[in-house]
Amino acid sequence: QVQLVESGGGSVQAGGSLRLSCATSGYIGYAYCMGWFRQAPGKEREAVASIRISGSEVYPNDYVDSVKGRFTISRDTANDTLYLQMVSLKPEDTAMYYCAAALLVFACESVGNVDYWGQGTQVTVSS
């Protein structure tokens, strides 16, 4: 049973920083992807950043254009934890952020391809 548990959300002013964490338990697979999605009130859930894991293959991380240069996704394999470092936060980054995992390496760009979801952590950025 795969479980994803997010933490690290909160309220910050514009220009501030937060680091989200996603603790992972259970075996996902040999080749898979993990990522962060977000959903603002009244909007659809969107992919924010993803990382691909496939044995010795190395793939570049993926980011939605609106967060490029401000957000960094990373993974600590020793602690089975996924991170999202967010700097220069803007009010439009306000949303519930979800950790996700999919059993296909290139599946973390689409909500419909996600196999596992965390419960979400709220990020609120005030102007």
Coordinates of N, CA and C in Angstrom, one line a residue:
Q1 N 0.9 -1.2 0.0 CA 0.0 0.0 0.0 C 0.9 1.2 0.0
V2 N 0.8 2.0 -1.0 CA 1.5 3.3 -1.1 C 0.8 4.4 -0.4
Q3 N 1.5 5.1 0.4 CA 1.0 6.3 1.1 C 1.8 7.5 0.9
L4 N 1.2 8.6 0.6 CA 1.9 9.9 0.4 C 1.4 10.9 1.5
V5 N 2.3 11.4 2.2 CA 1.8 12.4 3.3 C 2.6 13.7 3.2
E6 N 1.8 14.7 2.8 CA 2.4 16.0 2.6 C 2.5 16.8 3.9
S7 N 3.5 17.7 4.0 CA 3.6 18.7 5.1 C 4.3 19.9 4.6
G8 N 4.3 21.0 5.4 CA 5.1 22.1 5.0 C 4.3 23.3 4.5
G9 N 3.0 23.1 4.3 CA 2.3 24.3 3.8 C 2.1 25.3 4.9
G10 N 1.6 26.5 4.5 CA 1.4 27.6 5.4 C 1.0 28.8 4.7
S11 N 1.0 29.9 5.5 CA 0.7 31.2 5.0 C 2.0 32.1 5.0
V12 N 2.2 32.7 3.8 CA 3.4 33.6 3.7 C 3.0 34.8 2.9
Q13 N 3.8 35.9 3.0 CA 3.6 37.0 2.2 C 4.3 36.9 0.9
A14 N 3.8 37.6 -0.1 CA 4.4 37.6 -1.4 C 5.9 37.8 -1.3
G15 N 6.7 37.0 -2.1 CA 8.1 37.1 -2.0 C 8.7 36.1 -1.1
G16 N 7.9 35.5 -0.3 CA 8.4 34.5 0.7 C 8.7 33.2 0.1
S17 N 9.1 32.3 1.0 CA 9.5 30.9 0.6 C 8.8 29.9 1.5
L18 N 8.6 28.7 0.9 CA 8.1 27.5 1.7 C 8.8 26.3 1.1
R19 N 8.9 25.3 1.9 CA 9.3 24.0 1.3 C 8.3 22.9 1.7
L20 N 7.7 22.3 0.7 CA 6.8 21.2 1.0 C 7.5 19.9 1.0
S21 N 7.0 19.0 1.8 CA 7.6 17.7 1.9 C 6.5 16.6 1.7
C22 N 6.9 15.5 1.1 CA 6.0 14.4 0.9 C 6.7 13.1 1.3
A23 N 6.3 12.6 2.4 CA 6.9 11.4 2.9 C 6.2 10.2 2.2
T24 N 7.0 9.3 1.7 CA 6.4 8.2 0.9 C 6.7 6.9 1.6
S25 N 5.7 6.0 1.7 CA 5.8 4.7 2.2 C 5.2 3.7 1.2
G26 N 5.7 2.5 1.2 CA 5.2 1.5 0.3 C 6.1 1.5 -1.0
Y27 N 6.0 0.4 -1.7 CA 6.8 0.2 -2.9 C 6.0 0.7 -4.1
I28 N 6.5 1.7 -4.8 CA 5.8 2.2 -6.0 C 6.1 1.4 -7.2
G29 N 7.4 1.2 -7.5 CA 7.7 0.4 -8.6 C 9.2 0.7 -9.0
Y30 N 9.6 0.1 -10.1 CA 11.0 0.3 -10.6 C 11.1 1.6 -11.4
A31 N 10.1 1.8 -12.2 CA 10.0 3.0 -13.0 C 8.7 3.7 -12.8
Y32 N 8.8 5.0 -12.4 CA 7.6 5.7 -12.1 C 8.0 7.2 -12.0
C33 N 7.0 8.0 -11.8 CA 7.2 9.4 -11.6 C 6.5 9.9 -10.3
M34 N 7.0 11.0 -9.8 CA 6.4 11.6 -8.7 C 6.3 13.1 -9.0
G35 N 5.3 13.7 -8.4 CA 5.2 15.1 -8.7 C 4.3 15.9 -7.8
W36 N 4.2 17.2 -8.0 CA 3.3 18.0 -7.2 C 2.3 18.6 -8.1
F37 N 1.1 18.6 -7.7 CA -0.1 19.2 -8.3 C -0.6 20.3 -7.4
R38 N -1.4 21.2 -7.9 CA -2.1 22.2 -7.1 C -3.5 22.5 -7.6
Q39 N -4.3 22.9 -6.7 CA -5.7 23.2 -7.1 C -6.1 24.4 -6.3
A40 N -6.4 25.5 -7.0 CA -6.9 26.7 -6.4 C -8.5 26.7 -6.4
P41 N -9.1 27.4 -5.6 CA -10.6 27.4 -5.5 C -11.2 27.8 -6.9
G42 N -12.1 26.9 -7.3 CA -12.8 27.2 -8.6 C -12.0 26.9 -9.8
K43 N -10.8 26.3 -9.6 CA -10.0 26.0 -10.8 C -9.7 24.5 -10.8
E44 N -9.2 24.0 -12.0 CA -8.9 22.6 -12.1 C -7.5 22.3 -11.5
R45 N -7.3 21.1 -11.1 CA -6.0 20.7 -10.6 C -5.0 20.7 -11.7
E46 N -3.8 21.2 -11.4 CA -2.8 21.3 -12.5 C -1.5 20.7 -12.0
A47 N -0.7 20.2 -12.9 CA 0.6 19.7 -12.6 C 1.5 20.9 -12.4
V48 N 2.4 20.8 -11.4 CA 3.3 21.9 -11.1 C 4.7 21.5 -11.4
A49 N 5.1 20.3 -10.9 CA 6.5 19.9 -11.1 C 6.5 18.3 -11.0
S50 N 7.4 17.7 -11.7 CA 7.5 16.3 -11.6 C 9.0 15.8 -11.8
I51 N 9.2 14.6 -11.3 CA 10.5 14.0 -11.3 C 10.3 12.6 -11.7
R52 N 11.2 12.1 -12.6 CA 11.0 10.7 -13.1 C 12.1 9.8 -12.6
I53 N 11.7 8.6 -12.2 CA 12.6 7.6 -11.7 C 12.5 6.4 -12.5
S54 N 13.7 6.0 -13.1 CA 13.7 4.8 -13.9 C 15.1 4.2 -13.9
G55 N 15.4 3.4 -12.9 CA 16.7 2.8 -12.8 C 17.8 3.7 -13.0
S56 N 18.7 3.5 -14.0 CA 19.9 4.3 -14.2 C 19.6 5.5 -15.2
E57 N 18.4 5.5 -15.7 CA 18.1 6.6 -16.6 C 17.9 7.9 -15.9
V58 N 18.4 9.0 -16.5 CA 18.3 10.3 -15.8 C 17.4 11.2 -16.8
Y59 N 16.4 11.7 -16.2 CA 15.5 12.6 -17.0 C 15.5 14.0 -16.4
P60 N 15.3 15.0 -17.2 CA 15.2 16.4 -16.6 C 13.9 16.5 -15.8
N61 N 13.9 17.3 -14.8 CA 12.6 17.5 -14.1 C 11.8 18.4 -14.9
D62 N 10.5 18.4 -14.7 CA 9.5 19.1 -15.5 C 8.8 20.1 -14.6
Y63 N 8.6 21.3 -15.1 CA 7.9 22.4 -14.4 C 6.9 23.1 -15.3
V64 N 5.8 23.5 -14.7 CA 4.8 24.3 -15.5 C 5.5 25.7 -15.6
D65 N 5.2 26.3 -16.7 CA 5.9 27.6 -17.0 C 5.8 28.6 -15.9
S66 N 4.7 28.7 -15.3 CA 4.4 29.7 -14.3 C 5.3 29.6 -13.0
V67 N 6.0 28.5 -12.8 CA 6.8 28.3 -11.6 C 8.3 28.1 -12.0
K68 N 8.6 28.1 -13.3 CA 10.0 27.9 -13.7 C 10.9 29.0 -13.1
G69 N 12.0 28.6 -12.5 CA 12.9 29.6 -12.0 C 12.6 29.9 -10.5
R70 N 11.4 29.5 -10.0 CA 11.0 29.8 -8.6 C 10.8 28.5 -7.8
F71 N 10.4 27.4 -8.4 CA 10.2 26.2 -7.7 C 11.2 25.2 -8.1
T72 N 11.6 24.3 -7.1 CA 12.5 23.2 -7.4 C 12.0 22.0 -6.8
I73 N 11.9 20.9 -7.6 CA 11.5 19.6 -7.1 C 12.7 18.8 -6.9
S74 N 12.7 18.0 -5.8 CA 13.9 17.2 -5.5 C 13.4 15.9 -4.7
R75 N 14.3 15.0 -4.6 CA 13.9 13.7 -3.9 C 15.1 13.2 -3.1
D76 N 14.8 12.9 -1.9 CA 15.8 12.3 -1.0 C 15.5 10.8 -0.9
T77 N 16.3 10.0 -1.6 CA 16.0 8.6 -1.7 C 16.2 7.9 -0.3
A78 N 17.2 8.4 0.5 CA 17.5 7.8 1.8 C 16.3 7.9 2.7
N79 N 15.5 9.0 2.6 CA 14.4 9.2 3.5 C 13.0 9.0 2.8
D80 N 13.1 8.6 1.5 CA 11.9 8.4 0.7 C 11.0 9.6 0.8
T81 N 11.6 10.8 0.6 CA 10.8 12.0 0.7 C 11.0 12.8 -0.5
L82 N 9.9 13.4 -1.0 CA 9.8 14.3 -2.1 C 9.7 15.7 -1.6
Y83 N 10.4 16.6 -2.2 CA 10.3 18.0 -1.8 C 9.9 19.0 -2.9
L84 N 9.3 20.1 -2.5 CA 9.1 21.2 -3.5 C 9.5 22.4 -2.8
Q85 N 10.7 23.0 -3.2 CA 11.2 24.2 -2.7 C 10.5 25.4 -3.5
M86 N 9.9 26.3 -2.8 CA 9.2 27.4 -3.5 C 9.7 28.7 -3.0
V87 N 10.2 29.5 -3.9 CA 10.7 30.8 -3.5 C 10.0 31.9 -4.4
S88 N 10.2 33.1 -4.0 CA 9.5 34.2 -4.7 C 8.0 33.9 -4.9
L89 N 7.4 33.5 -3.9 CA 6.0 33.1 -4.0 C 5.1 34.3 -4.3
K90 N 4.1 34.0 -5.1 CA 3.1 35.0 -5.6 C 1.7 34.7 -5.1
P91 N 0.8 35.7 -5.0 CA -0.5 35.4 -4.6 C -1.2 34.3 -5.4
E92 N -0.9 34.3 -6.7 CA -1.4 33.3 -7.6 C -0.9 31.9 -7.4
D93 N 0.0 31.7 -6.5 CA 0.5 30.4 -6.1 C -0.4 29.8 -5.0
T94 N -1.3 30.6 -4.5 CA -2.2 30.1 -3.4 C -3.1 28.9 -4.0
A95 N -3.0 27.8 -3.3 CA -3.7 26.6 -3.7 C -3.5 25.5 -2.7
M96 N -4.2 24.5 -2.8 CA -3.9 23.2 -2.1 C -2.9 22.5 -3.0
Y97 N -1.8 22.1 -2.4 CA -0.8 21.3 -3.1 C -0.9 19.9 -2.7
Y98 N -0.8 19.0 -3.8 CA -0.9 17.6 -3.6 C 0.4 16.9 -4.1
C99 N 0.8 16.0 -3.4 CA 1.9 15.1 -3.8 C 1.2 13.9 -4.6
A100 N 1.9 13.4 -5.6 CA 1.3 12.4 -6.5 C 2.4 11.5 -7.0
A101 N 2.0 10.3 -7.3 CA 2.8 9.3 -8.0 C 2.1 8.5 -9.0
A102 N 2.8 8.2 -10.1 CA 2.2 7.5 -11.2 C 3.1 6.3 -11.6
L103 N 2.5 5.3 -12.1 CA 3.3 4.1 -12.4 C 3.9 4.1 -13.8
L104 N 3.8 5.2 -14.5 CA 4.5 5.3 -15.8 C 5.4 6.5 -15.7
V105 N 6.5 6.4 -16.2 CA 7.6 7.4 -16.1 C 7.1 8.8 -16.5
F106 N 6.4 8.9 -17.6 CA 6.0 10.2 -18.2 C 4.5 10.5 -17.9
A107 N 4.0 10.0 -16.8 CA 2.5 10.2 -16.6 C 2.2 11.3 -15.6
C108 N 3.2 12.0 -15.0 CA 2.9 12.9 -14.0 C 2.6 14.3 -14.5
E109 N 2.3 14.4 -15.8 CA 1.8 15.7 -16.2 C 0.3 15.8 -16.3
S110 N -0.4 14.7 -16.0 CA -1.8 14.7 -16.2 C -2.5 14.1 -15.0
V111 N -3.5 14.8 -14.5 CA -4.3 14.3 -13.3 C -4.8 12.9 -13.5
G112 N -5.3 12.7 -14.7 CA -5.9 11.4 -15.0 C -5.0 10.2 -15.0
N113 N -3.7 10.4 -15.0 CA -2.7 9.3 -15.0 C -2.1 9.0 -13.7
V114 N -2.5 9.8 -12.7 CA -1.9 9.6 -11.3 C -2.6 8.4 -10.7
D115 N -1.7 7.6 -10.0 CA -2.2 6.4 -9.3 C -2.3 6.6 -7.8
Y116 N -1.5 7.5 -7.3 CA -1.6 7.7 -5.8 C -1.6 9.2 -5.6
W117 N -2.4 9.6 -4.6 CA -2.5 11.0 -4.2 C -2.2 11.1 -2.7
G118 N -1.6 12.2 -2.3 CA -1.6 12.6 -0.9 C -2.9 13.4 -0.5
Q119 N -3.0 13.7 0.7 CA -4.2 14.4 1.2 C -4.2 15.9 0.9
G120 N -3.0 16.5 0.6 CA -2.9 17.9 0.3 C -2.4 18.7 1.5
T121 N -1.8 19.8 1.1 CA -1.3 20.8 2.1 C -1.6 22.2 1.5
Q122 N -2.1 23.1 2.3 CA -2.6 24.4 1.9 C -1.4 25.4 1.9
V123 N -1.3 26.1 0.8 CA -0.3 27.2 0.6 C -1.1 28.5 0.4
T124 N -0.9 29.5 1.2 CA -1.6 30.7 1.0 C -0.6 31.8 1.0
V125 N -0.6 32.6 -0.1 CA 0.3 33.7 -0.3 C -0.5 35.0 -0.3
S126 N -0.2 35.9 0.6 CA -0.9 37.2 0.6 C 0.0 38.3 0.0
S127 N -0.7 39.3 -0.5 CA 0.0 40.4 -1.2 C 0.3 41.5 -0.3

